[in-house]
Amino acid sequence: MRSYVSPKSARTVGRWINAVPRHARALPEQLSPERTWADVLALRNGSGFRAVARFGRDYQCRANPTVPVTIGWSERDRILPLHMADLARERIPQAEHVTLPGCGHMPVSDDPALISSVVLDTIAAAAKP
């Protein structure tokens, strides 16, 4: 089922979302109200969102990766605060753990160049013999 929201409503709601304390993005002003509203609708309408959220409540990661893995934790994430990265380090010690400075919960929106760099560094590590 698709949602129809008029452009005016999208701008109004988007401005409200951008005015809310920076829970999801460290730099919400970088995105237009329309883009912000589109992100909200995509999340709400995503077919797997609720199932993943339910599964995640009791999930206990015990990964033992056999390929290079990088876990980036956003410095300004208010949904998954930086101190929670300690648990990731404990559970997946063989991963490369990096802090994403200045980023909130949606680091790709906050600093796409930084995220690209982290991904490319991980790919380069995987290419090493």
Tab-separated table of N, CA and C in Angstrom:
chain	number	residue	atom	x	y	z
A	1	MET	N	0.839	-1.166	0.000
A	1	MET	CA	0.000	0.000	0.000
A	1	MET	C	0.892	1.239	0.000
A	2	ARG	N	0.646	2.157	-0.907
A	2	ARG	CA	1.438	3.374	-0.993
A	2	ARG	C	0.764	4.500	-0.239
A	3	SER	N	1.577	5.375	0.278
A	3	SER	CA	1.060	6.555	0.963
A	3	SER	C	1.128	7.732	0.015
A	4	TYR	N	0.073	8.531	-0.014
A	4	TYR	CA	0.120	9.770	-0.783
A	4	TYR	C	0.198	10.918	0.198
A	5	VAL	N	1.186	11.712	0.018
A	5	VAL	CA	1.363	12.898	0.846
A	5	VAL	C	1.621	14.046	-0.106
A	6	SER	N	0.869	15.109	0.035
A	6	SER	CA	1.057	16.260	-0.844
A	6	SER	C	2.432	16.865	-0.605
A	7	PRO	N	3.008	17.507	-1.635
A	7	PRO	CA	4.313	18.153	-1.454
A	7	PRO	C	4.311	19.155	-0.300
A	8	LYS	N	3.214	19.902	-0.150
A	8	LYS	CA	3.148	20.874	0.946
A	8	LYS	C	3.195	20.162	2.298
A	9	SER	N	2.445	19.067	2.423
A	9	SER	CA	2.464	18.308	3.673
A	9	SER	C	3.840	17.718	3.935
A	10	ALA	N	4.471	17.214	2.888
A	10	ALA	CA	5.812	16.649	3.042
A	10	ALA	C	6.781	17.702	3.548
A	11	ARG	N	6.709	18.911	2.994
A	11	ARG	CA	7.598	19.992	3.454
A	11	ARG	C	7.326	20.342	4.910
A	12	THR	N	6.046	20.426	5.265
A	12	THR	CA	5.685	20.785	6.643
A	12	THR	C	6.170	19.725	7.622
A	13	VAL	N	5.850	18.472	7.339
A	13	VAL	CA	6.265	17.388	8.228
A	13	VAL	C	7.782	17.264	8.229
A	14	GLY	N	8.393	17.404	7.073
A	14	GLY	CA	9.850	17.341	6.994
A	14	GLY	C	10.514	18.406	7.837
A	15	ARG	N	9.973	19.612	7.821
A	15	ARG	CA	10.533	20.683	8.666
A	15	ARG	C	10.402	20.323	10.142
A	16	TRP	N	9.257	19.744	10.503
A	16	TRP	CA	9.066	19.340	11.894
A	16	TRP	C	10.080	18.261	12.277
A	17	ILE	N	10.244	17.270	11.391
A	17	ILE	CA	11.192	16.189	11.667
A	17	ILE	C	12.600	16.761	11.812
A	18	ASN	N	12.964	17.677	10.927
A	18	ASN	CA	14.300	18.259	11.004
A	18	ASN	C	14.478	19.119	12.244
A	19	ALA	N	13.379	19.609	12.815
A	19	ALA	CA	13.471	20.450	14.005
A	19	ALA	C	13.587	19.623	15.282
A	20	VAL	N	13.229	18.349	15.204
A	20	VAL	CA	13.307	17.467	16.363
A	20	VAL	C	14.780	17.302	16.738
A	21	PRO	N	15.101	17.132	18.012
A	21	PRO	CA	16.503	16.905	18.388
A	21	PRO	C	17.130	15.827	17.517
A	22	ARG	N	18.381	15.928	17.318
A	22	ARG	CA	19.110	15.129	16.340
A	22	ARG	C	19.230	13.652	16.737
A	23	HIS	N	18.105	12.958	16.740
A	23	HIS	CA	18.145	11.550	17.123
A	23	HIS	C	18.706	10.668	16.018
A	24	ALA	N	18.319	10.910	14.797
A	24	ALA	CA	18.742	10.021	13.723
A	24	ALA	C	19.943	10.559	12.960
A	25	ARG	N	19.960	11.840	12.704
A	25	ARG	CA	21.053	12.406	11.917
A	25	ARG	C	21.788	13.449	12.739
A	26	ALA	N	23.075	13.479	12.577
A	26	ALA	CA	23.854	14.512	13.256
A	26	ALA	C	23.683	15.848	12.554
A	27	LEU	N	23.433	15.804	11.257
A	27	LEU	CA	23.330	17.028	10.460
A	27	LEU	C	22.052	17.030	9.631
A	28	PRO	N	20.881	17.093	10.264
A	28	PRO	CA	19.628	17.001	9.507
A	28	PRO	C	19.443	18.131	8.510
A	29	GLU	N	20.097	19.255	8.729
A	29	GLU	CA	19.938	20.384	7.811
A	29	GLU	C	20.517	20.098	6.429
A	30	GLN	N	21.291	19.031	6.285
A	30	GLN	CA	21.844	18.682	4.982
A	30	GLN	C	20.794	18.085	4.047
A	31	LEU	N	19.667	17.657	4.588
A	31	LEU	CA	18.634	17.034	3.765
A	31	LEU	C	17.410	17.925	3.693
A	32	SER	N	16.780	17.913	2.532
A	32	SER	CA	15.558	18.695	2.365
A	32	SER	C	14.432	18.058	3.178
A	33	PRO	N	13.414	18.852	3.524
A	33	PRO	CA	12.256	18.268	4.217
A	33	PRO	C	11.609	17.144	3.408
A	34	GLU	N	11.580	17.292	2.081
A	34	GLU	CA	10.969	16.255	1.236
A	34	GLU	C	11.752	14.947	1.341
A	35	ARG	N	13.077	15.043	1.311
A	35	ARG	CA	13.915	13.843	1.415
A	35	ARG	C	13.736	13.190	2.787
A	36	THR	N	13.667	14.012	3.821
A	36	THR	CA	13.481	13.480	5.168
A	36	THR	C	12.159	12.728	5.264
A	37	TRP	N	11.099	13.326	4.727
A	37	TRP	CA	9.783	12.676	4.757
A	37	TRP	C	9.807	11.390	3.944
A	38	ALA	N	10.472	11.392	2.799
A	38	ALA	CA	10.584	10.180	1.985
A	38	ALA	C	11.293	9.079	2.774
A	39	ASP	N	12.318	9.443	3.534
A	39	ASP	CA	13.009	8.457	4.366
A	39	ASP	C	12.077	7.879	5.427
A	40	VAL	N	11.268	8.737	6.038
A	40	VAL	CA	10.314	8.276	7.054
A	40	VAL	C	9.326	7.292	6.432
A	41	LEU	N	8.789	7.631	5.267
A	41	LEU	CA	7.830	6.743	4.598
A	41	LEU	C	8.487	5.431	4.189
A	42	ALA	N	9.713	5.490	3.697
A	42	ALA	CA	10.408	4.272	3.283
A	42	ALA	C	10.607	3.340	4.476
A	43	LEU	N	10.969	3.906	5.601
A	43	LEU	CA	11.151	3.091	6.794
A	43	LEU	C	9.820	2.498	7.249
A	44	ARG	N	8.805	3.324	7.308
A	44	ARG	CA	7.493	2.856	7.758
A	44	ARG	C	6.925	1.786	6.830
A	45	ASN	N	7.120	1.954	5.536
A	45	ASN	CA	6.526	1.043	4.562
A	45	ASN	C	7.439	-0.120	4.184
A	46	GLY	N	8.645	-0.162	4.720
A	46	GLY	CA	9.574	-1.239	4.380
A	46	GLY	C	9.015	-2.595	4.773
A	47	SER	N	9.043	-3.539	3.850
A	47	SER	CA	8.405	-4.835	4.090
A	47	SER	C	9.049	-5.620	5.226
A	48	GLY	N	10.324	-5.444	5.457
A	48	GLY	CA	10.974	-6.242	6.488
A	48	GLY	C	11.247	-5.526	7.789
A	49	PHE	N	10.898	-4.249	7.884
A	49	PHE	CA	11.286	-3.460	9.057
A	49	PHE	C	10.768	-4.039	10.369
A	50	ARG	N	9.489	-4.319	10.437
A	50	ARG	CA	8.915	-4.811	11.699
A	50	ARG	C	9.480	-6.177	12.085
A	51	ALA	N	9.655	-7.049	11.094
A	51	ALA	CA	10.200	-8.379	11.385
A	51	ALA	C	11.628	-8.273	11.916
A	52	VAL	N	12.427	-7.431	11.311
A	52	VAL	CA	13.807	-7.249	11.772
A	52	VAL	C	13.821	-6.638	13.172
A	53	ALA	N	12.964	-5.659	13.406
A	53	ALA	CA	12.900	-5.027	14.727
A	53	ALA	C	12.513	-6.046	15.800
A	54	ARG	N	11.549	-6.909	15.498
A	54	ARG	CA	11.141	-7.937	16.469
A	54	ARG	C	12.289	-8.919	16.722
A	55	PHE	N	12.926	-9.369	15.655
A	55	PHE	CA	14.026	-10.328	15.775
A	55	PHE	C	15.180	-9.724	16.578
A	56	GLY	N	15.435	-8.451	16.368
A	56	GLY	CA	16.566	-7.792	17.005
A	56	GLY	C	16.464	-7.661	18.512
A	57	ARG	N	15.270	-7.739	19.044
A	57	ARG	CA	15.101	-7.587	20.499
A	57	ARG	C	15.886	-8.618	21.296
A	58	ASP	N	15.911	-9.855	20.813
A	58	ASP	CA	16.548	-10.943	21.560
A	58	ASP	C	17.813	-11.477	20.897
A	59	TYR	N	18.237	-10.865	19.807
A	59	TYR	CA	19.396	-11.363	19.062
A	59	TYR	C	20.684	-11.178	19.854
A	60	GLN	N	21.498	-12.200	19.884
A	60	GLN	CA	22.808	-12.152	20.530
A	60	GLN	C	23.863	-12.526	19.494
A	61	CYS	N	24.569	-11.561	18.977
A	61	CYS	CA	25.572	-11.805	17.937
A	61	CYS	C	26.758	-12.574	18.511
A	62	ARG	N	27.086	-13.645	17.859
A	62	ARG	CA	28.264	-14.439	18.215
A	62	ARG	C	29.022	-14.766	16.930
A	63	ALA	N	29.253	-13.755	16.124
A	63	ALA	CA	29.847	-13.946	14.805
A	63	ALA	C	31.309	-14.358	14.899
A	64	ASN	N	31.727	-15.117	13.913
A	64	ASN	CA	33.126	-15.482	13.754
A	64	ASN	C	33.460	-15.307	12.275
A	65	PRO	N	33.571	-14.054	11.828
A	65	PRO	CA	33.735	-13.805	10.393
A	65	PRO	C	35.042	-14.369	9.844
A	66	THR	N	34.967	-14.820	8.604
A	66	THR	CA	36.148	-15.356	7.917
A	66	THR	C	36.618	-14.414	6.814
A	67	VAL	N	36.019	-13.259	6.738
A	67	VAL	CA	36.403	-12.219	5.776
A	67	VAL	C	36.610	-10.922	6.559
A	68	PRO	N	37.313	-9.950	5.970
A	68	PRO	CA	37.475	-8.677	6.684
A	68	PRO	C	36.122	-8.023	6.972
A	69	VAL	N	35.951	-7.585	8.196
A	69	VAL	CA	34.716	-6.938	8.633
A	69	VAL	C	35.084	-5.628	9.315
A	70	THR	N	34.360	-4.590	8.966
A	70	THR	CA	34.524	-3.308	9.639
A	70	THR	C	33.192	-2.925	10.259
A	71	ILE	N	33.241	-2.550	11.514
A	71	ILE	CA	32.053	-2.060	12.204
A	71	ILE	C	32.289	-0.587	12.496
A	72	GLY	N	31.465	0.253	11.888
A	72	GLY	CA	31.562	1.687	12.117
A	72	GLY	C	30.491	2.116	13.098
A	73	TRP	N	30.898	2.812	14.142
A	73	TRP	CA	29.951	3.273	15.147
A	73	TRP	C	29.946	4.791	15.153
A	74	SER	N	28.774	5.353	14.997
A	74	SER	CA	28.643	6.807	14.896
A	74	SER	C	28.851	7.490	16.240
A	75	GLU	N	29.671	8.515	16.210
A	75	GLU	CA	30.029	9.265	17.411
A	75	GLU	C	28.830	9.960	18.063
A	76	ARG	N	27.885	10.420	17.233
A	76	ARG	CA	26.760	11.201	17.761
A	76	ARG	C	25.421	10.474	17.630
A	77	ASP	N	25.454	9.152	17.575
A	77	ASP	CA	24.233	8.351	17.453
A	77	ASP	C	23.509	8.334	18.794
A	78	ARG	N	22.266	8.794	18.802
A	78	ARG	CA	21.487	8.794	20.039
A	78	ARG	C	20.572	7.576	20.140
A	79	ILE	N	20.502	6.802	19.078
A	79	ILE	CA	19.685	5.589	19.104
A	79	ILE	C	20.541	4.408	19.565
A	80	LEU	N	21.740	4.290	18.996
A	80	LEU	CA	22.724	3.287	19.418
A	80	LEU	C	23.969	4.055	19.863
A	81	PRO	N	24.001	4.512	21.116
A	81	PRO	CA	25.091	5.374	21.577
A	81	PRO	C	26.470	4.728	21.438
A	82	LEU	N	27.467	5.575	21.331
A	82	LEU	CA	28.843	5.136	21.094
A	82	LEU	C	29.322	4.119	22.131
A	83	HIS	N	28.890	4.249	23.372
A	83	HIS	CA	29.353	3.300	24.399
A	83	HIS	C	28.921	1.868	24.094
A	84	MET	N	27.885	1.690	23.263
A	84	MET	CA	27.441	0.344	22.897
A	84	MET	C	28.431	-0.348	21.966
A	85	ALA	N	29.345	0.413	21.377
A	85	ALA	CA	30.375	-0.177	20.519
A	85	ALA	C	31.260	-1.133	21.313
A	86	ASP	N	31.357	-0.922	22.615
A	86	ASP	CA	32.158	-1.822	23.452
A	86	ASP	C	31.641	-3.252	23.372
A	87	LEU	N	30.325	-3.413	23.326
A	87	LEU	CA	29.737	-4.746	23.211
A	87	LEU	C	30.092	-5.367	21.863
A	88	ALA	N	30.061	-4.568	20.807
A	88	ALA	CA	30.442	-5.077	19.485
A	88	ALA	C	31.910	-5.513	19.485
A	89	ARG	N	32.768	-4.730	20.121
A	89	ARG	CA	34.191	-5.102	20.209
A	89	ARG	C	34.370	-6.412	20.985
A	90	GLU	N	33.585	-6.576	22.016
A	90	GLU	CA	33.656	-7.793	22.826
A	90	GLU	C	33.169	-9.003	22.039
A	91	ARG	N	32.084	-8.838	21.300
A	91	ARG	CA	31.480	-9.972	20.594
A	91	ARG	C	32.163	-10.298	19.268
A	92	ILE	N	32.749	-9.295	18.633
A	92	ILE	CA	33.413	-9.524	17.338
A	92	ILE	C	34.796	-8.863	17.390
A	93	PRO	N	35.704	-9.416	18.185
A	93	PRO	CA	37.004	-8.770	18.371
A	93	PRO	C	37.880	-8.754	17.124
A	94	GLN	N	37.663	-9.679	16.209
A	94	GLN	CA	38.503	-9.739	15.014
A	94	GLN	C	38.106	-8.697	13.960
A	95	ALA	N	37.003	-8.011	14.163
A	95	ALA	CA	36.573	-6.961	13.221
A	95	ALA	C	37.400	-5.700	13.438
A	96	GLU	N	37.483	-4.900	12.403
A	96	GLU	CA	38.053	-3.560	12.511
A	96	GLU	C	36.928	-2.668	13.037
A	97	HIS	N	37.162	-2.001	14.130
A	97	HIS	CA	36.142	-1.141	14.732
A	97	HIS	C	36.572	0.306	14.551
A	98	VAL	N	35.701	1.105	13.939
A	98	VAL	CA	36.026	2.513	13.710
A	98	VAL	C	34.906	3.394	14.252
A	99	THR	N	35.307	4.546	14.745
A	99	THR	CA	34.342	5.550	15.178
A	99	THR	C	34.121	6.504	14.019
A	100	LEU	N	32.877	6.821	13.752
A	100	LEU	CA	32.513	7.721	12.659
A	100	LEU	C	32.272	9.107	13.253
A	101	PRO	N	33.297	9.967	13.220
A	101	PRO	CA	33.183	11.275	13.878
A	101	PRO	C	32.113	12.155	13.247
A	102	GLY	N	31.356	12.818	14.098
A	102	GLY	CA	30.352	13.770	13.643
A	102	GLY	C	29.090	13.157	13.081
A	103	CYS	N	28.988	11.827	13.064
A	103	CYS	CA	27.829	11.166	12.458
A	103	CYS	C	26.798	10.786	13.509
A	104	GLY	N	25.529	10.764	13.069
A	104	GLY	CA	24.426	10.295	13.886
A	104	GLY	C	24.048	8.884	13.475
A	105	HIS	N	22.800	8.501	13.710
A	105	HIS	CA	22.342	7.139	13.449
A	105	HIS	C	22.346	6.796	11.958
A	106	MET	N	22.331	7.788	11.110
A	106	MET	CA	22.306	7.554	9.665
A	106	MET	C	23.572	8.149	9.047
A	107	PRO	N	24.716	7.503	9.262
A	107	PRO	CA	25.987	8.091	8.856
A	107	PRO	C	26.136	8.301	7.353
A	108	VAL	N	25.467	7.496	6.549
A	108	VAL	CA	25.572	7.687	5.098
A	108	VAL	C	25.003	9.040	4.699
A	109	SER	N	23.970	9.482	5.387
A	109	SER	CA	23.407	10.807	5.112
A	109	SER	C	24.276	11.908	5.703
A	110	ASP	N	24.873	11.655	6.857
A	110	ASP	CA	25.673	12.679	7.519
A	110	ASP	C	27.012	12.924	6.834
A	111	ASP	N	27.676	11.862	6.404
A	111	ASP	CA	29.010	12.019	5.817
A	111	ASP	C	29.273	10.920	4.791
A	112	PRO	N	28.676	11.051	3.593
A	112	PRO	CA	28.834	10.002	2.583
A	112	PRO	C	30.292	9.743	2.205
A	113	ALA	N	31.119	10.781	2.186
A	113	ALA	CA	32.527	10.596	1.818
A	113	ALA	C	33.249	9.732	2.858
A	114	LEU	N	32.971	9.963	4.121
A	114	LEU	CA	33.591	9.162	5.180
A	114	LEU	C	33.181	7.701	5.052
A	115	ILE	N	31.897	7.463	4.838
A	115	ILE	CA	31.415	6.083	4.735
A	115	ILE	C	32.024	5.400	3.518
A	116	SER	N	32.112	6.108	2.401
A	116	SER	CA	32.756	5.549	1.206
A	116	SER	C	34.194	5.161	1.505
A	117	SER	N	34.893	6.013	2.219
A	117	SER	CA	36.285	5.745	2.573
A	117	SER	C	36.410	4.497	3.447
A	118	VAL	N	35.528	4.363	4.424
A	118	VAL	CA	35.555	3.195	5.306
A	118	VAL	C	35.280	1.923	4.504
A	119	VAL	N	34.298	1.972	3.615
A	119	VAL	CA	33.973	0.807	2.783
A	119	VAL	C	35.152	0.455	1.880
A	120	LEU	N	35.740	1.454	1.233
A	120	LEU	CA	36.877	1.196	0.346
A	120	LEU	C	38.074	0.640	1.115
A	121	ASP	N	38.303	1.118	2.324
A	121	ASP	CA	39.388	0.571	3.148
A	121	ASP	C	39.145	-0.897	3.474
A	122	THR	N	37.897	-1.253	3.739
A	122	THR	CA	37.564	-2.650	4.030
A	122	THR	C	37.767	-3.523	2.799
A	123	ILE	N	37.373	-3.010	1.641
A	123	ILE	CA	37.576	-3.754	0.390
A	123	ILE	C	39.065	-3.948	0.131
A	124	ALA	N	39.850	-2.903	0.360
A	124	ALA	CA	41.300	-3.003	0.159
A	124	ALA	C	41.901	-4.048	1.100
A	125	ALA	N	41.428	-4.088	2.339
A	125	ALA	CA	41.918	-5.091	3.289
A	125	ALA	C	41.569	-6.498	2.821
A	126	ALA	N	40.400	-6.653	2.221
A	126	ALA	CA	39.977	-7.966	1.726
A	126	ALA	C	40.821	-8.409	0.541
A	127	ALA	N	41.347	-7.454	-0.218
A	127	ALA	CA	42.133	-7.773	-1.411
A	127	ALA	C	43.561	-8.192	-1.071
A	128	LYS	N	44.009	-7.898	0.147
A	128	LYS	CA	45.373	-8.271	0.543
A	128	LYS	C	45.462	-9.776	0.740
A	129	PRO	N	46.592	-10.366	0.282
A	129	PRO	CA	46.738	-11.826	0.439
A	129	PRO	C	46.912	-12.251	1.882
